[in-house]
Amino acid sequence: MKYLGFGFYYDDYYKLWKAKPHEISIKKLKEKLKRLTNRSWSVSWEYRCMKLRQVINGWINYYRIGNFKGTCEKVDRWIRFRIRMYLWKKWKTINNRKKQLRKCGAKEWQAVTWANCRKSYARCAQSFLNSVITNSLLERKGLPSMVAQYQLKHILV
């Protein structure tokens, strides 16, 4: 059942009906986030983070009475994966990739090896870029976290 974007489920432990975002609403959110994290959308990092923050904050504020921490964690992982792909594409050349990897904290031999990688953007983002472009680094650079916003704004009903 869907009502105003919410789905409902029965919690056996508390013997109550509780709200959560409906699957269709989550699907629409992922479509919006997909457009904002598109690798070919050539905007500045600050603008991209601002738009992501607006969408995430708006969505969390609307659904703050719902229970969806697990969904937030999954969507957060997916956003960071897409951002890593975007950064790998943005760095383009081998020399620039090597320089950026060194800035992110990779050792010299790792930077040289990984910069010469010819795998796809997705393959790079899910393997070695996870260890260099960490979640804390992305958070320091301004990328919003859905889980952090959920924990700030969630209302226990």
mmCIF file with all atom_site columns, C-alpha atoms in Angstrom:
data_model
loop_
_atom_site.group_PDB
_atom_site.id
_atom_site.type_symbol
_atom_site.label_atom_id
_atom_site.label_alt_id
_atom_site.label_comp_id
_atom_site.label_asym_id
_atom_site.label_entity_id
_atom_site.label_seq_id
_atom_site.pdbx_PDB_ins_code
_atom_site.Cartn_x
_atom_site.Cartn_y
_atom_site.Cartn_z
_atom_site.occupancy
_atom_site.B_iso_or_equiv
_atom_site.pdbx_formal_charge
_atom_site.auth_seq_id
_atom_site.auth_comp_id
_atom_site.auth_asym_id
_atom_site.auth_atom_id
_atom_site.pdbx_PDB_model_num
ATOM 1   C CA . MET A 1 1   ? 0.000  0.000  0.000   1.00 0.00 ? 1   MET A CA 1
ATOM 2   C CA . LYS A 1 2   ? 1.276  3.455  -0.894  1.00 0.00 ? 2   LYS A CA 1
ATOM 3   C CA . TYR A 1 3   ? 0.056  6.714  0.629   1.00 0.00 ? 3   TYR A CA 1
ATOM 4   C CA . LEU A 1 4   ? 1.867  10.032 0.081   1.00 0.00 ? 4   LEU A CA 1
ATOM 5   C CA . GLY A 1 5   ? 5.028  8.159  -0.808  1.00 0.00 ? 5   GLY A CA 1
ATOM 6   C CA . PHE A 1 6   ? 4.964  6.023  2.331   1.00 0.00 ? 6   PHE A CA 1
ATOM 7   C CA . GLY A 1 7   ? 4.610  2.279  2.573   1.00 0.00 ? 7   GLY A CA 1
ATOM 8   C CA . PHE A 1 8   ? 3.505  0.600  5.784   1.00 0.00 ? 8   PHE A CA 1
ATOM 9   C CA . TYR A 1 9   ? 4.547  -2.558 7.572   1.00 0.00 ? 9   TYR A CA 1
ATOM 10  C CA . TYR A 1 10  ? 3.597  -4.303 10.793  1.00 0.00 ? 10  TYR A CA 1
ATOM 11  C CA . ASP A 1 11  ? 6.328  -4.465 13.443  1.00 0.00 ? 11  ASP A CA 1
ATOM 12  C CA . ASP A 1 12  ? 5.864  -7.732 15.341  1.00 0.00 ? 12  ASP A CA 1
ATOM 13  C CA . TYR A 1 13  ? 8.119  -6.671 18.205  1.00 0.00 ? 13  TYR A CA 1
ATOM 14  C CA . TYR A 1 14  ? 6.214  -3.471 19.056  1.00 0.00 ? 14  TYR A CA 1
ATOM 15  C CA . LYS A 1 15  ? 2.866  -4.719 17.693  1.00 0.00 ? 15  LYS A CA 1
ATOM 16  C CA . LEU A 1 16  ? 2.430  -1.505 15.716  1.00 0.00 ? 16  LEU A CA 1
ATOM 17  C CA . TRP A 1 17  ? 2.057  -0.412 12.118  1.00 0.00 ? 17  TRP A CA 1
ATOM 18  C CA . LYS A 1 18  ? 5.053  1.680  11.055  1.00 0.00 ? 18  LYS A CA 1
ATOM 19  C CA . ALA A 1 19  ? 5.844  3.849  8.060   1.00 0.00 ? 19  ALA A CA 1
ATOM 20  C CA . LYS A 1 20  ? 8.719  3.583  5.616   1.00 0.00 ? 20  LYS A CA 1
ATOM 21  C CA . PRO A 1 21  ? 9.381  5.036  2.170   1.00 0.00 ? 21  PRO A CA 1
ATOM 22  C CA . HIS A 1 22  ? 7.626  3.042  -0.542  1.00 0.00 ? 22  HIS A CA 1
ATOM 23  C CA . GLU A 1 23  ? 9.726  1.137  -3.103  1.00 0.00 ? 23  GLU A CA 1
ATOM 24  C CA . ILE A 1 24  ? 8.502  3.433  -5.885  1.00 0.00 ? 24  ILE A CA 1
ATOM 25  C CA . SER A 1 25  ? 9.639  6.495  -3.897  1.00 0.00 ? 25  SER A CA 1
ATOM 26  C CA . ILE A 1 26  ? 13.073 4.948  -3.383  1.00 0.00 ? 26  ILE A CA 1
ATOM 27  C CA . LYS A 1 27  ? 13.259 4.186  -7.106  1.00 0.00 ? 27  LYS A CA 1
ATOM 28  C CA . LYS A 1 28  ? 12.445 7.823  -7.941  1.00 0.00 ? 28  LYS A CA 1
ATOM 29  C CA . LEU A 1 29  ? 15.117 9.022  -5.506  1.00 0.00 ? 29  LEU A CA 1
ATOM 30  C CA . LYS A 1 30  ? 17.715 6.789  -7.158  1.00 0.00 ? 30  LYS A CA 1
ATOM 31  C CA . GLU A 1 31  ? 16.746 8.167  -10.591 1.00 0.00 ? 31  GLU A CA 1
ATOM 32  C CA . LYS A 1 32  ? 17.307 11.735 -9.331  1.00 0.00 ? 32  LYS A CA 1
ATOM 33  C CA . LEU A 1 33  ? 20.610 10.791 -7.738  1.00 0.00 ? 33  LEU A CA 1
ATOM 34  C CA . LYS A 1 34  ? 21.674 8.998  -10.908 1.00 0.00 ? 34  LYS A CA 1
ATOM 35  C CA . ARG A 1 35  ? 21.228 12.212 -12.894 1.00 0.00 ? 35  ARG A CA 1
ATOM 36  C CA . LEU A 1 36  ? 23.202 14.173 -10.268 1.00 0.00 ? 36  LEU A CA 1
ATOM 37  C CA . THR A 1 37  ? 26.088 11.675 -10.174 1.00 0.00 ? 37  THR A CA 1
ATOM 38  C CA . ASN A 1 38  ? 26.282 11.199 -13.931 1.00 0.00 ? 38  ASN A CA 1
ATOM 39  C CA . ARG A 1 39  ? 29.886 11.008 -15.134 1.00 0.00 ? 39  ARG A CA 1
ATOM 40  C CA . SER A 1 40  ? 29.189 13.097 -18.228 1.00 0.00 ? 40  SER A CA 1
ATOM 41  C CA . TRP A 1 41  ? 27.513 15.978 -16.348 1.00 0.00 ? 41  TRP A CA 1
ATOM 42  C CA . SER A 1 42  ? 30.278 18.568 -16.430 1.00 0.00 ? 42  SER A CA 1
ATOM 43  C CA . VAL A 1 43  ? 29.675 20.826 -13.437 1.00 0.00 ? 43  VAL A CA 1
ATOM 44  C CA . SER A 1 44  ? 31.940 21.818 -10.576 1.00 0.00 ? 44  SER A CA 1
ATOM 45  C CA . TRP A 1 45  ? 32.391 19.582 -7.546  1.00 0.00 ? 45  TRP A CA 1
ATOM 46  C CA . GLU A 1 46  ? 30.845 22.220 -5.249  1.00 0.00 ? 46  GLU A CA 1
ATOM 47  C CA . TYR A 1 47  ? 27.715 22.541 -7.393  1.00 0.00 ? 47  TYR A CA 1
ATOM 48  C CA . ARG A 1 48  ? 27.338 18.763 -7.620  1.00 0.00 ? 48  ARG A CA 1
ATOM 49  C CA . CYS A 1 49  ? 27.647 18.400 -3.832  1.00 0.00 ? 49  CYS A CA 1
ATOM 50  C CA . MET A 1 50  ? 25.192 21.262 -3.275  1.00 0.00 ? 50  MET A CA 1
ATOM 51  C CA . LYS A 1 51  ? 22.555 19.630 -5.512  1.00 0.00 ? 51  LYS A CA 1
ATOM 52  C CA . LEU A 1 52  ? 23.117 16.235 -3.856  1.00 0.00 ? 52  LEU A CA 1
ATOM 53  C CA . ARG A 1 53  ? 22.769 17.842 -0.435  1.00 0.00 ? 53  ARG A CA 1
ATOM 54  C CA . GLN A 1 54  ? 19.505 19.524 -1.459  1.00 0.00 ? 54  GLN A CA 1
ATOM 55  C CA . VAL A 1 55  ? 17.974 16.282 -2.729  1.00 0.00 ? 55  VAL A CA 1
ATOM 56  C CA . ILE A 1 56  ? 19.175 14.201 0.220   1.00 0.00 ? 56  ILE A CA 1
ATOM 57  C CA . ASN A 1 57  ? 18.113 16.732 2.870   1.00 0.00 ? 57  ASN A CA 1
ATOM 58  C CA . GLY A 1 58  ? 14.714 17.217 1.255   1.00 0.00 ? 58  GLY A CA 1
ATOM 59  C CA . TRP A 1 59  ? 14.097 13.496 1.012   1.00 0.00 ? 59  TRP A CA 1
ATOM 60  C CA . ILE A 1 60  ? 15.245 12.791 4.587   1.00 0.00 ? 60  ILE A CA 1
ATOM 61  C CA . ASN A 1 61  ? 13.133 15.665 5.947   1.00 0.00 ? 61  ASN A CA 1
ATOM 62  C CA . TYR A 1 62  ? 10.030 14.401 4.156   1.00 0.00 ? 62  TYR A CA 1
ATOM 63  C CA . TYR A 1 63  ? 10.418 10.777 5.255   1.00 0.00 ? 63  TYR A CA 1
ATOM 64  C CA . ARG A 1 64  ? 11.852 11.465 8.725   1.00 0.00 ? 64  ARG A CA 1
ATOM 65  C CA . ILE A 1 65  ? 9.008  9.616  10.492  1.00 0.00 ? 65  ILE A CA 1
ATOM 66  C CA . GLY A 1 66  ? 9.768  6.450  8.544   1.00 0.00 ? 66  GLY A CA 1
ATOM 67  C CA . ASN A 1 67  ? 12.193 3.663  9.423   1.00 0.00 ? 67  ASN A CA 1
ATOM 68  C CA . PHE A 1 68  ? 14.683 3.282  6.599   1.00 0.00 ? 68  PHE A CA 1
ATOM 69  C CA . LYS A 1 69  ? 18.226 3.291  7.971   1.00 0.00 ? 69  LYS A CA 1
ATOM 70  C CA . GLY A 1 70  ? 19.143 0.176  5.954   1.00 0.00 ? 70  GLY A CA 1
ATOM 71  C CA . THR A 1 71  ? 17.894 1.823  2.770   1.00 0.00 ? 71  THR A CA 1
ATOM 72  C CA . CYS A 1 72  ? 19.948 4.932  3.569   1.00 0.00 ? 72  CYS A CA 1
ATOM 73  C CA . GLU A 1 73  ? 23.075 2.814  3.970   1.00 0.00 ? 73  GLU A CA 1
ATOM 74  C CA . LYS A 1 74  ? 22.519 1.071  0.624   1.00 0.00 ? 74  LYS A CA 1
ATOM 75  C CA . VAL A 1 75  ? 21.811 4.316  -1.242  1.00 0.00 ? 75  VAL A CA 1
ATOM 76  C CA . ASP A 1 76  ? 24.797 5.974  0.448   1.00 0.00 ? 76  ASP A CA 1
ATOM 77  C CA . ARG A 1 77  ? 27.123 3.167  -0.733  1.00 0.00 ? 77  ARG A CA 1
ATOM 78  C CA . TRP A 1 78  ? 25.680 3.468  -4.247  1.00 0.00 ? 78  TRP A CA 1
ATOM 79  C CA . ILE A 1 79  ? 26.193 7.271  -4.325  1.00 0.00 ? 79  ILE A CA 1
ATOM 80  C CA . ARG A 1 80  ? 29.814 6.941  -3.224  1.00 0.00 ? 80  ARG A CA 1
ATOM 81  C CA . PHE A 1 81  ? 30.420 4.239  -5.843  1.00 0.00 ? 81  PHE A CA 1
ATOM 82  C CA . ARG A 1 82  ? 29.072 6.540  -8.561  1.00 0.00 ? 82  ARG A CA 1
ATOM 83  C CA . ILE A 1 83  ? 31.146 9.474  -7.265  1.00 0.00 ? 83  ILE A CA 1
ATOM 84  C CA . ARG A 1 84  ? 34.298 7.345  -7.400  1.00 0.00 ? 84  ARG A CA 1
ATOM 85  C CA . MET A 1 85  ? 33.499 6.484  -11.027 1.00 0.00 ? 85  MET A CA 1
ATOM 86  C CA . TYR A 1 86  ? 32.956 10.187 -11.753 1.00 0.00 ? 86  TYR A CA 1
ATOM 87  C CA . LEU A 1 87  ? 36.306 11.126 -10.213 1.00 0.00 ? 87  LEU A CA 1
ATOM 88  C CA . TRP A 1 88  ? 38.165 8.395  -12.123 1.00 0.00 ? 88  TRP A CA 1
ATOM 89  C CA . LYS A 1 89  ? 36.692 9.653  -15.385 1.00 0.00 ? 89  LYS A CA 1
ATOM 90  C CA . LYS A 1 90  ? 37.384 13.283 -14.464 1.00 0.00 ? 90  LYS A CA 1
ATOM 91  C CA . TRP A 1 91  ? 41.072 12.570 -13.881 1.00 0.00 ? 91  TRP A CA 1
ATOM 92  C CA . LYS A 1 92  ? 41.369 11.182 -17.471 1.00 0.00 ? 92  LYS A CA 1
ATOM 93  C CA . THR A 1 93  ? 45.108 10.941 -18.162 1.00 0.00 ? 93  THR A CA 1
ATOM 94  C CA . ILE A 1 94  ? 47.609 8.594  -16.571 1.00 0.00 ? 94  ILE A CA 1
ATOM 95  C CA . ASN A 1 95  ? 49.766 11.410 -15.200 1.00 0.00 ? 95  ASN A CA 1
ATOM 96  C CA . ASN A 1 96  ? 46.775 13.211 -13.681 1.00 0.00 ? 96  ASN A CA 1
ATOM 97  C CA . ARG A 1 97  ? 45.444 9.979  -12.174 1.00 0.00 ? 97  ARG A CA 1
ATOM 98  C CA . LYS A 1 98  ? 48.844 9.258  -10.669 1.00 0.00 ? 98  LYS A CA 1
ATOM 99  C CA . LYS A 1 99  ? 49.072 12.764 -9.228  1.00 0.00 ? 99  LYS A CA 1
ATOM 100 C CA . GLN A 1 100 ? 45.534 12.629 -7.792  1.00 0.00 ? 100 GLN A CA 1
ATOM 101 C CA . LEU A 1 101 ? 46.057 9.172  -6.305  1.00 0.00 ? 101 LEU A CA 1
ATOM 102 C CA . ARG A 1 102 ? 49.213 10.436 -4.588  1.00 0.00 ? 102 ARG A CA 1
ATOM 103 C CA . LYS A 1 103 ? 47.228 13.387 -3.199  1.00 0.00 ? 103 LYS A CA 1
ATOM 104 C CA . CYS A 1 104 ? 44.646 10.957 -1.830  1.00 0.00 ? 104 CYS A CA 1
ATOM 105 C CA . GLY A 1 105 ? 47.333 9.029  0.029   1.00 0.00 ? 105 GLY A CA 1
ATOM 106 C CA . ALA A 1 106 ? 48.384 6.169  -2.247  1.00 0.00 ? 106 ALA A CA 1
ATOM 107 C CA . LYS A 1 107 ? 52.011 5.040  -2.256  1.00 0.00 ? 107 LYS A CA 1
ATOM 108 C CA . GLU A 1 108 ? 54.128 5.780  -5.305  1.00 0.00 ? 108 GLU A CA 1
ATOM 109 C CA . TRP A 1 109 ? 54.112 2.225  -6.678  1.00 0.00 ? 109 TRP A CA 1
ATOM 110 C CA . GLN A 1 110 ? 50.339 1.943  -6.104  1.00 0.00 ? 110 GLN A CA 1
ATOM 111 C CA . ALA A 1 111 ? 49.681 5.228  -7.870  1.00 0.00 ? 111 ALA A CA 1
ATOM 112 C CA . VAL A 1 112 ? 51.758 4.187  -10.894 1.00 0.00 ? 112 VAL A CA 1
ATOM 113 C CA . THR A 1 113 ? 50.154 0.738  -11.095 1.00 0.00 ? 113 THR A CA 1
ATOM 114 C CA . TRP A 1 114 ? 46.595 1.930  -10.615 1.00 0.00 ? 114 TRP A CA 1
ATOM 115 C CA . ALA A 1 115 ? 46.946 4.944  -12.928 1.00 0.00 ? 115 ALA A CA 1
ATOM 116 C CA . ASN A 1 116 ? 47.868 2.564  -15.763 1.00 0.00 ? 116 ASN A CA 1
ATOM 117 C CA . CYS A 1 117 ? 44.788 0.412  -15.156 1.00 0.00 ? 117 CYS A CA 1
ATOM 118 C CA . ARG A 1 118 ? 42.680 -0.090 -18.285 1.00 0.00 ? 118 ARG A CA 1
ATOM 119 C CA . LYS A 1 119 ? 39.648 -1.550 -16.536 1.00 0.00 ? 119 LYS A CA 1
ATOM 120 C CA . SER A 1 120 ? 36.251 0.100  -16.717 1.00 0.00 ? 120 SER A CA 1
ATOM 121 C CA . TYR A 1 121 ? 35.271 2.989  -14.450 1.00 0.00 ? 121 TYR A CA 1
ATOM 122 C CA . ALA A 1 122 ? 32.991 0.723  -12.432 1.00 0.00 ? 122 ALA A CA 1
ATOM 123 C CA . ARG A 1 123 ? 35.643 -1.947 -11.970 1.00 0.00 ? 123 ARG A CA 1
ATOM 124 C CA . CYS A 1 124 ? 38.144 0.620  -10.713 1.00 0.00 ? 124 CYS A CA 1
ATOM 125 C CA . ALA A 1 125 ? 35.591 2.298  -8.439  1.00 0.00 ? 125 ALA A CA 1
ATOM 126 C CA . GLN A 1 126 ? 34.633 -0.941 -6.740  1.00 0.00 ? 126 GLN A CA 1
ATOM 127 C CA . SER A 1 127 ? 38.155 -2.255 -6.251  1.00 0.00 ? 127 SER A CA 1
ATOM 128 C CA . PHE A 1 128 ? 41.215 -0.108 -5.541  1.00 0.00 ? 128 PHE A CA 1
ATOM 129 C CA . LEU A 1 129 ? 39.548 3.327  -5.447  1.00 0.00 ? 129 LEU A CA 1
ATOM 130 C CA . ASN A 1 130 ? 37.665 2.254  -2.294  1.00 0.00 ? 130 ASN A CA 1
ATOM 131 C CA . SER A 1 131 ? 40.940 2.131  -0.394  1.00 0.00 ? 131 SER A CA 1
ATOM 132 C CA . VAL A 1 132 ? 42.173 5.508  -1.619  1.00 0.00 ? 132 VAL A CA 1
ATOM 133 C CA . ILE A 1 133 ? 39.018 7.604  -1.946  1.00 0.00 ? 133 ILE A CA 1
ATOM 134 C CA . THR A 1 134 ? 37.573 6.738  1.440   1.00 0.00 ? 134 THR A CA 1
ATOM 135 C CA . ASN A 1 135 ? 34.196 7.764  2.819   1.00 0.00 ? 135 ASN A CA 1
ATOM 136 C CA . SER A 1 136 ? 35.842 10.121 5.292   1.00 0.00 ? 136 SER A CA 1
ATOM 137 C CA . LEU A 1 137 ? 37.777 11.804 2.467   1.00 0.00 ? 137 LEU A CA 1
ATOM 138 C CA . LEU A 1 138 ? 34.581 12.307 0.463   1.00 0.00 ? 138 LEU A CA 1
ATOM 139 C CA . GLU A 1 139 ? 32.835 13.676 3.538   1.00 0.00 ? 139 GLU A CA 1
ATOM 140 C CA . ARG A 1 140 ? 35.685 16.147 4.152   1.00 0.00 ? 140 ARG A CA 1
ATOM 141 C CA . LYS A 1 141 ? 35.427 17.261 0.512   1.00 0.00 ? 141 LYS A CA 1
ATOM 142 C CA . GLY A 1 142 ? 31.729 18.106 0.996   1.00 0.00 ? 142 GLY A CA 1
ATOM 143 C CA . LEU A 1 143 ? 29.814 15.023 -0.165  1.00 0.00 ? 143 LEU A CA 1
ATOM 144 C CA . PRO A 1 144 ? 26.695 14.644 2.020   1.00 0.00 ? 144 PRO A CA 1
ATOM 145 C CA . SER A 1 145 ? 25.921 11.402 3.837   1.00 0.00 ? 145 SER A CA 1
ATOM 146 C CA . MET A 1 146 ? 22.359 10.058 3.900   1.00 0.00 ? 146 MET A CA 1
ATOM 147 C CA . VAL A 1 147 ? 22.972 8.023  7.050   1.00 0.00 ? 147 VAL A CA 1
ATOM 148 C CA . ALA A 1 148 ? 24.274 11.058 8.948   1.00 0.00 ? 148 ALA A CA 1
ATOM 149 C CA . GLN A 1 149 ? 21.249 13.111 7.901   1.00 0.00 ? 149 GLN A CA 1
ATOM 150 C CA . TYR A 1 150 ? 18.894 10.259 8.821   1.00 0.00 ? 150 TYR A CA 1
ATOM 151 C CA . GLN A 1 151 ? 20.409 10.001 12.292  1.00 0.00 ? 151 GLN A CA 1
ATOM 152 C CA . LEU A 1 152 ? 20.063 13.766 12.799  1.00 0.00 ? 152 LEU A CA 1
ATOM 153 C CA . LYS A 1 153 ? 16.492 14.098 11.603  1.00 0.00 ? 153 LYS A CA 1
ATOM 154 C CA . HIS A 1 154 ? 14.786 10.744 12.276  1.00 0.00 ? 154 HIS A CA 1
ATOM 155 C CA . ILE A 1 155 ? 11.735 11.049 14.553  1.00 0.00 ? 155 ILE A CA 1
ATOM 156 C CA . LEU A 1 156 ? 10.917 8.041  16.668  1.00 0.00 ? 156 LEU A CA 1
ATOM 157 C CA . VAL A 1 157 ? 7.169  7.511  16.672  1.00 0.00 ? 157 VAL A CA 1
#
